[in-house]
Amino acid sequence: MAESVSSDASTDGAEGETRRDFLYLAAGAMGVAAVAGIAWPLFDQMNPSADVLALASAEIDLSPIELGQRVTAKWRGKPVFIDHRGPEVIEKARDVEVEDLPDPEPDAARVQKPEWLILVGICTHLGCVPFGQKDSDPRGDYGGWFCPCHGSHYDTSGRIRKGPAPRNLEVPEYIFLDDTTIRIG
Amino acid sequence: MGVPRVALFLAAAIGLAVALAGAALAGVARAAEEVELKEHDWAHAGVFSSFDPAQLRRGFQVYTEVCAVCHSMQYLAFRNLMEIGFSEDEVKELAADYVVIDGPDNEGEMFERDARPSDYFPSPFPNENAARYANNGAFPLDLSLIIKAREDGLDYVYSLLTGFEEEPPEGFELPEDFELADGMYFNRYFPGHQIAMPQPLYDDFVEYEDGTVASIDQMSEDVTVFLDWIAEPKSDERKKIGLRVLIFLAVFSALMYAVKVHVWSKLH
Amino acid sequence: MGFANSQNKIIRWVEYRLPVLKWLDAQLIDYPTPKNLNYWWNFGSLAGVMLVVQIVTGIVLAMHYMPHGDYAFDSVEHIMRDVSWGWLLRYLHSNGGSMFFAVVYIHIFRGLYYGSYKAPREILWWFGLIILFLMMMTAFLGYVLPWGQMSFWAATVITSMFSAIPWVGDELVVWLWGGYSVDSPTLTRFYSLHYLFPFLIVGVVFVHLWALHVHGSNSPLGIDIKRPDQDKIPFHPYYTVKDLFGMMVMFFILAVFVFYLPNMLGEVINYEKANPLVTPPHIVPEWYFLPFYAILRAVPDKLGGVIAMGASISIFFVLPWLDVSKVRSAKFRPIYRQFFWIFLGDCIVLGIVGANPPEGTWLLMGRLATAYYFLHLLVIIPLIGKFEKPRPVPEGIGEPVLKDAGAPAKEG
């Protein structure tokens, strides 16, 4: 092996060295580009596919939901709580000292129309689905929802009042398309 | 050493690949011998060309107004139409003209509702048996992949659509014992020359929004191109990216060859 | 070269306990390689690259594919239409299989031409054949997964071959199918095995390389290298850059297929969903199985055909003993060299016959070509080995031919 492998410096002139450096740099750069070009599709293929993205927003017709009724819809694989709140319930949600809450937020900031409360039905503690959608369910000490996993109590605005959950129930992004239709997402 | 060797090596590798591919295709070429298909000039099929959105729109119109009466297209979602130039509102409006089955609702019943962009194009029949029952025992195939599922798919579908005649023409070589069965139609290009589908297209059968004259040839070409698109909606993207990849790899190969020569030149 | 001699404390700590860098240096960097290897020696590493391509694309495809009769075909179309880059990954995988076989077949014929199977490389050769066998199993299992018409009927035809086995054949086939015909249970188990086998191949590849590195690469001269200081060069950088160049050329050819002829090597009828009630008029395997398919059909007896097909590959296990010539490279074997090309031509003829229906001239050609295939391996090769007078072989690379045993070697 010894005879054949001579060091660059002894055989190549300065010109040869420049040429060598250029070749190696160019090849290295193209190699990096090639690896990046292959890596991206391999990474991107795990993102939501086109058919999943097409279902990323859902339109919900609110007209069949009666006053006082709570309905669960499915959106992006998660439950969405829709609560058609009556005047007393709304009053109860507004009648709190906001600053005293664990996650202070006035009811007005959590609804677009006071009679429609829209929530992602997932406890902010560890991801369970709280009870309270059915009339027979336990609704906790504040008349909203109660998470059976670790005992979090939510009020009629979906705010955390008692228990380990750190935040209020999430309000998803939604808009009213007309008086009785919303689009979530 | 050097270029001639590499050239020889490349020629050998490519030659072998072609020989093997040719061998594989030899068997297939034989299958399609019977009647020579019309060789149509497909403007979108070239390496550098792409689909014409206006033509795809016309083809979609022919499909919905004619073919869709019997043929399903299970892989076409309404949202896909946005890829061929329909706006989101157009797609919503179009989808709302169709009814799909959803459910079960809170009472456990399936219900009908207007289709949404995320829905798939509804089939004309609920299942294959229903389709056969309604079509004299014949099954109108799903058309989502028909171009890819037939040898020379573009020419085949185009020839078939334009290959209907009342009677076998004079001098046309028919198989022995050929007899047009009841409810069957003569088609020059269909294997066996009789087909359960009646001639689907006649001049001015549809009225194109863009004013194109709806001749049988024009409609056949348009719907064939549309079928080619739905058979592989990503083919334009594939060709476009392919060109870049090939240029990149050609340059990279040449560069690696230079590096190789340079490294080996150190060897005495 | 060598990172193994690094003074970095962490590297030294690891190296003292597990000298992995030292091992890599020895196997990939300093590894002494004959300096005269031609481009046909690229194909081993290219095969390794293709194995990696297949495993990587396969793993990501498995994230979207569903191995169930009701969903498999739809899930493949889902990959083609909705999954980001799904079309690219699937076409890379399907055409990559063809590229893998093309590269491996060239690699095998290179070994046949230069006598790479001869002592002391018999075990190396065996493990290569085991890799080929595993590849064929994997390719067949994988071809079933899209669950198109050709997938289904290929699975039916190939698994039915096992029914040729006396006494237990029928029960065996039912066991393979998990039912009374090829159906969803068959598909699901084929998927499981298709995922497993490539990793077995990886294991055997390591044994293949281990065996290779014991005596080193054969060379176009086919000689034992007695003076490594003159005739061998370190693997890096010489063969690493040469292999990288070959890799780019291979990727270019693969890209031509993936982007512009993605379905050329496939069967159109596989874009129709599997239908157990309708058999397509022509059942043809993928191109890389055509020669074996021709041999299967050349024998008029069912069991005989299956045995002939099995023998056509397994016979290569004893090739090192069928070929008794002491000279390895066909370069110095004027008679063998001609028969090598005839044998290659015979294999291509078998491939063409395999693509055509077994009738008339094709059947006759298939039988003649099959007969010659075995004649070459079982009769011609031993006879040539015995009677051929090889040309004189040089002592070392780049040295004059050794006229007689007493000729002095050139000082280097």
Short mmCIF file of C-alpha atoms in Angstrom, two decimals, chain B residues 1 5-6 9-10 12-14 16-17 19-21 23-28 30-31 47 74-76 79-80 120 141 144-145 148-151 230-234 237-243 245-247 249-250 252-254 256-257 259-260 263-264 266-268, chain C residues 35 37-40 42-43 46 73-74 77 80-83 85 87 90-91 102 106 233 237-242 244-246 248-249 251-253 255-265 267-269 271-272 282 284 287 290 344 348 351-352 355-357 362:
data_model
loop_
_atom_site.label_atom_id
_atom_site.label_comp_id
_atom_site.label_asym_id
_atom_site.label_seq_id
_atom_site.Cartn_x
_atom_site.Cartn_y
_atom_site.Cartn_z
CA MET B 1 -9.12 3.39 -17.77
CA ARG B 5 -14.46 2.17 -20.00
CA VAL B 6 -17.19 4.11 -18.26
CA PHE B 9 -20.04 0.08 -18.63
CA LEU B 10 -22.97 2.46 -18.94
CA ALA B 12 -23.82 -2.41 -21.01
CA ALA B 13 -25.93 -1.57 -17.96
CA ILE B 14 -28.53 0.32 -19.97
CA LEU B 16 -29.20 -5.02 -20.20
CA ALA B 17 -31.99 -3.05 -18.57
CA ALA B 19 -33.24 -6.05 -23.00
CA LEU B 20 -34.87 -7.25 -19.81
CA ALA B 21 -37.66 -4.70 -19.98
CA ALA B 23 -38.48 -9.26 -22.67
CA ALA B 24 -41.11 -8.43 -20.10
CA LEU B 25 -43.06 -6.34 -22.57
CA ALA B 26 -42.84 -8.88 -25.38
CA GLY B 27 -45.55 -10.92 -23.74
CA VAL B 28 -47.81 -7.95 -23.28
CA ARG B 30 -48.75 -9.95 -28.07
CA ALA B 31 -51.89 -9.64 -25.96
CA VAL B 47 -42.07 14.56 -20.63
CA GLN B 74 -64.55 5.90 -6.10
CA TYR B 75 -61.18 7.67 -5.71
CA LEU B 76 -62.45 11.08 -6.85
CA ARG B 79 -61.87 18.44 -3.03
CA ASN B 80 -59.64 16.93 -5.76
CA TYR B 120 -66.09 11.13 -2.42
CA LEU B 141 -66.40 -0.72 -14.07
CA SER B 144 -60.79 5.88 -11.35
CA LEU B 145 -57.91 3.73 -12.59
CA LYS B 148 -53.61 2.67 -15.84
CA ALA B 149 -55.37 -0.69 -15.81
CA ARG B 150 -55.38 -1.08 -19.60
CA GLU B 151 -52.48 -1.52 -21.99
CA ILE B 230 -57.83 10.92 -12.00
CA ALA B 231 -55.86 7.69 -12.54
CA GLU B 232 -52.83 9.51 -11.17
CA PRO B 233 -53.50 13.09 -10.05
CA LYS B 234 -49.87 13.51 -9.01
CA GLU B 237 -45.96 16.95 -10.12
CA ARG B 238 -44.00 13.74 -10.68
CA LYS B 239 -42.79 14.81 -14.11
CA LYS B 240 -41.87 18.28 -12.91
CA ILE B 241 -39.87 17.05 -9.93
CA GLY B 242 -38.37 14.27 -12.04
CA LEU B 243 -36.74 16.72 -14.40
CA VAL B 245 -33.92 15.25 -9.94
CA LEU B 246 -32.46 13.94 -13.21
CA ILE B 247 -30.52 17.13 -13.86
CA LEU B 249 -28.16 13.43 -10.52
CA ALA B 250 -26.52 13.93 -13.90
CA PHE B 252 -23.66 14.88 -9.34
CA SER B 253 -22.60 11.80 -11.36
CA ALA B 254 -20.28 13.90 -13.51
CA MET B 256 -18.29 12.23 -8.67
CA TYR B 257 -16.58 10.95 -11.79
CA VAL B 259 -13.54 13.28 -7.98
CA LYS B 260 -12.90 9.62 -8.71
CA VAL B 263 -8.37 10.58 -6.36
CA TRP B 264 -7.14 7.74 -8.54
CA LYS B 266 -2.59 9.83 -7.11
CA LEU B 267 -2.06 6.16 -7.74
CA HIS B 268 1.02 5.45 -9.84
CA LYS C 35 -6.01 -2.08 -7.11
CA LEU C 37 -10.95 -3.91 -9.77
CA ASN C 38 -13.04 -2.82 -12.75
CA TYR C 39 -16.51 -1.28 -12.73
CA TRP C 40 -18.22 -4.66 -12.51
CA ASN C 42 -19.27 -1.79 -8.11
CA PHE C 43 -22.36 -3.92 -8.09
CA LEU C 46 -24.79 -1.03 -5.20
CA PHE C 73 -55.85 -1.91 -2.67
CA ASP C 74 -57.52 1.27 -1.38
CA GLU C 77 -54.28 4.32 -3.80
CA MET C 80 -50.60 7.42 -4.31
CA ARG C 81 -53.13 10.24 -3.92
CA ASP C 82 -53.27 11.62 -0.39
CA VAL C 83 -50.08 10.83 1.51
CA TRP C 85 -44.85 12.19 -1.32
CA TRP C 87 -46.40 8.40 -4.97
CA ARG C 90 -44.23 3.82 -3.61
CA TYR C 91 -42.64 4.15 -7.05
CA ALA C 102 -30.81 -6.01 -11.87
CA ILE C 106 -25.01 -8.36 -12.70
CA ILE C 233 -4.77 -0.18 -2.01
CA PRO C 237 -10.67 6.82 -0.62
CA TYR C 238 -10.17 4.82 -3.80
CA TYR C 239 -13.16 2.54 -3.75
CA THR C 240 -15.39 4.76 -1.66
CA VAL C 241 -15.31 7.45 -4.35
CA LYS C 242 -15.62 4.88 -7.12
CA LEU C 244 -20.19 6.74 -4.83
CA PHE C 245 -19.81 7.51 -8.51
CA GLY C 246 -21.45 4.18 -9.40
CA MET C 248 -25.05 8.23 -8.57
CA VAL C 249 -25.23 6.58 -11.98
CA PHE C 251 -29.75 6.50 -8.90
CA PHE C 252 -29.95 8.31 -12.23
CA ILE C 253 -31.21 5.17 -13.98
CA ALA C 255 -34.91 8.03 -11.29
CA VAL C 256 -35.63 7.67 -15.02
CA PHE C 257 -37.93 4.77 -14.15
CA VAL C 258 -39.45 6.31 -11.02
CA PHE C 259 -40.31 9.66 -12.59
CA TYR C 260 -40.96 8.82 -16.22
CA LEU C 261 -41.66 5.08 -16.60
CA PRO C 262 -42.98 4.16 -13.15
CA ASN C 263 -45.31 1.43 -14.37
CA MET C 264 -43.32 0.13 -17.31
CA LEU C 265 -42.03 -2.91 -15.44
CA GLU C 267 -48.49 -5.26 -15.20
CA VAL C 268 -51.39 -2.95 -16.04
CA ILE C 269 -53.93 -5.45 -14.74
CA TYR C 271 -54.38 -1.63 -11.18
CA GLU C 272 -57.57 -3.65 -11.04
CA HIS C 282 -51.96 -13.85 -19.14
CA VAL C 284 -46.77 -13.24 -15.94
CA TRP C 287 -39.28 -9.68 -15.18
CA LEU C 290 -39.20 -14.84 -15.96
CA LEU C 344 -25.90 -15.50 -20.33
CA ILE C 348 -32.04 -14.03 -21.53
CA GLY C 351 -36.55 -14.69 -19.77
CA ILE C 352 -38.18 -13.93 -23.12
CA ALA C 355 -42.96 -13.69 -20.84
CA ASN C 356 -44.76 -15.60 -23.58
CA PRO C 357 -47.45 -18.27 -23.46
CA TRP C 362 -42.20 -20.74 -27.33
#
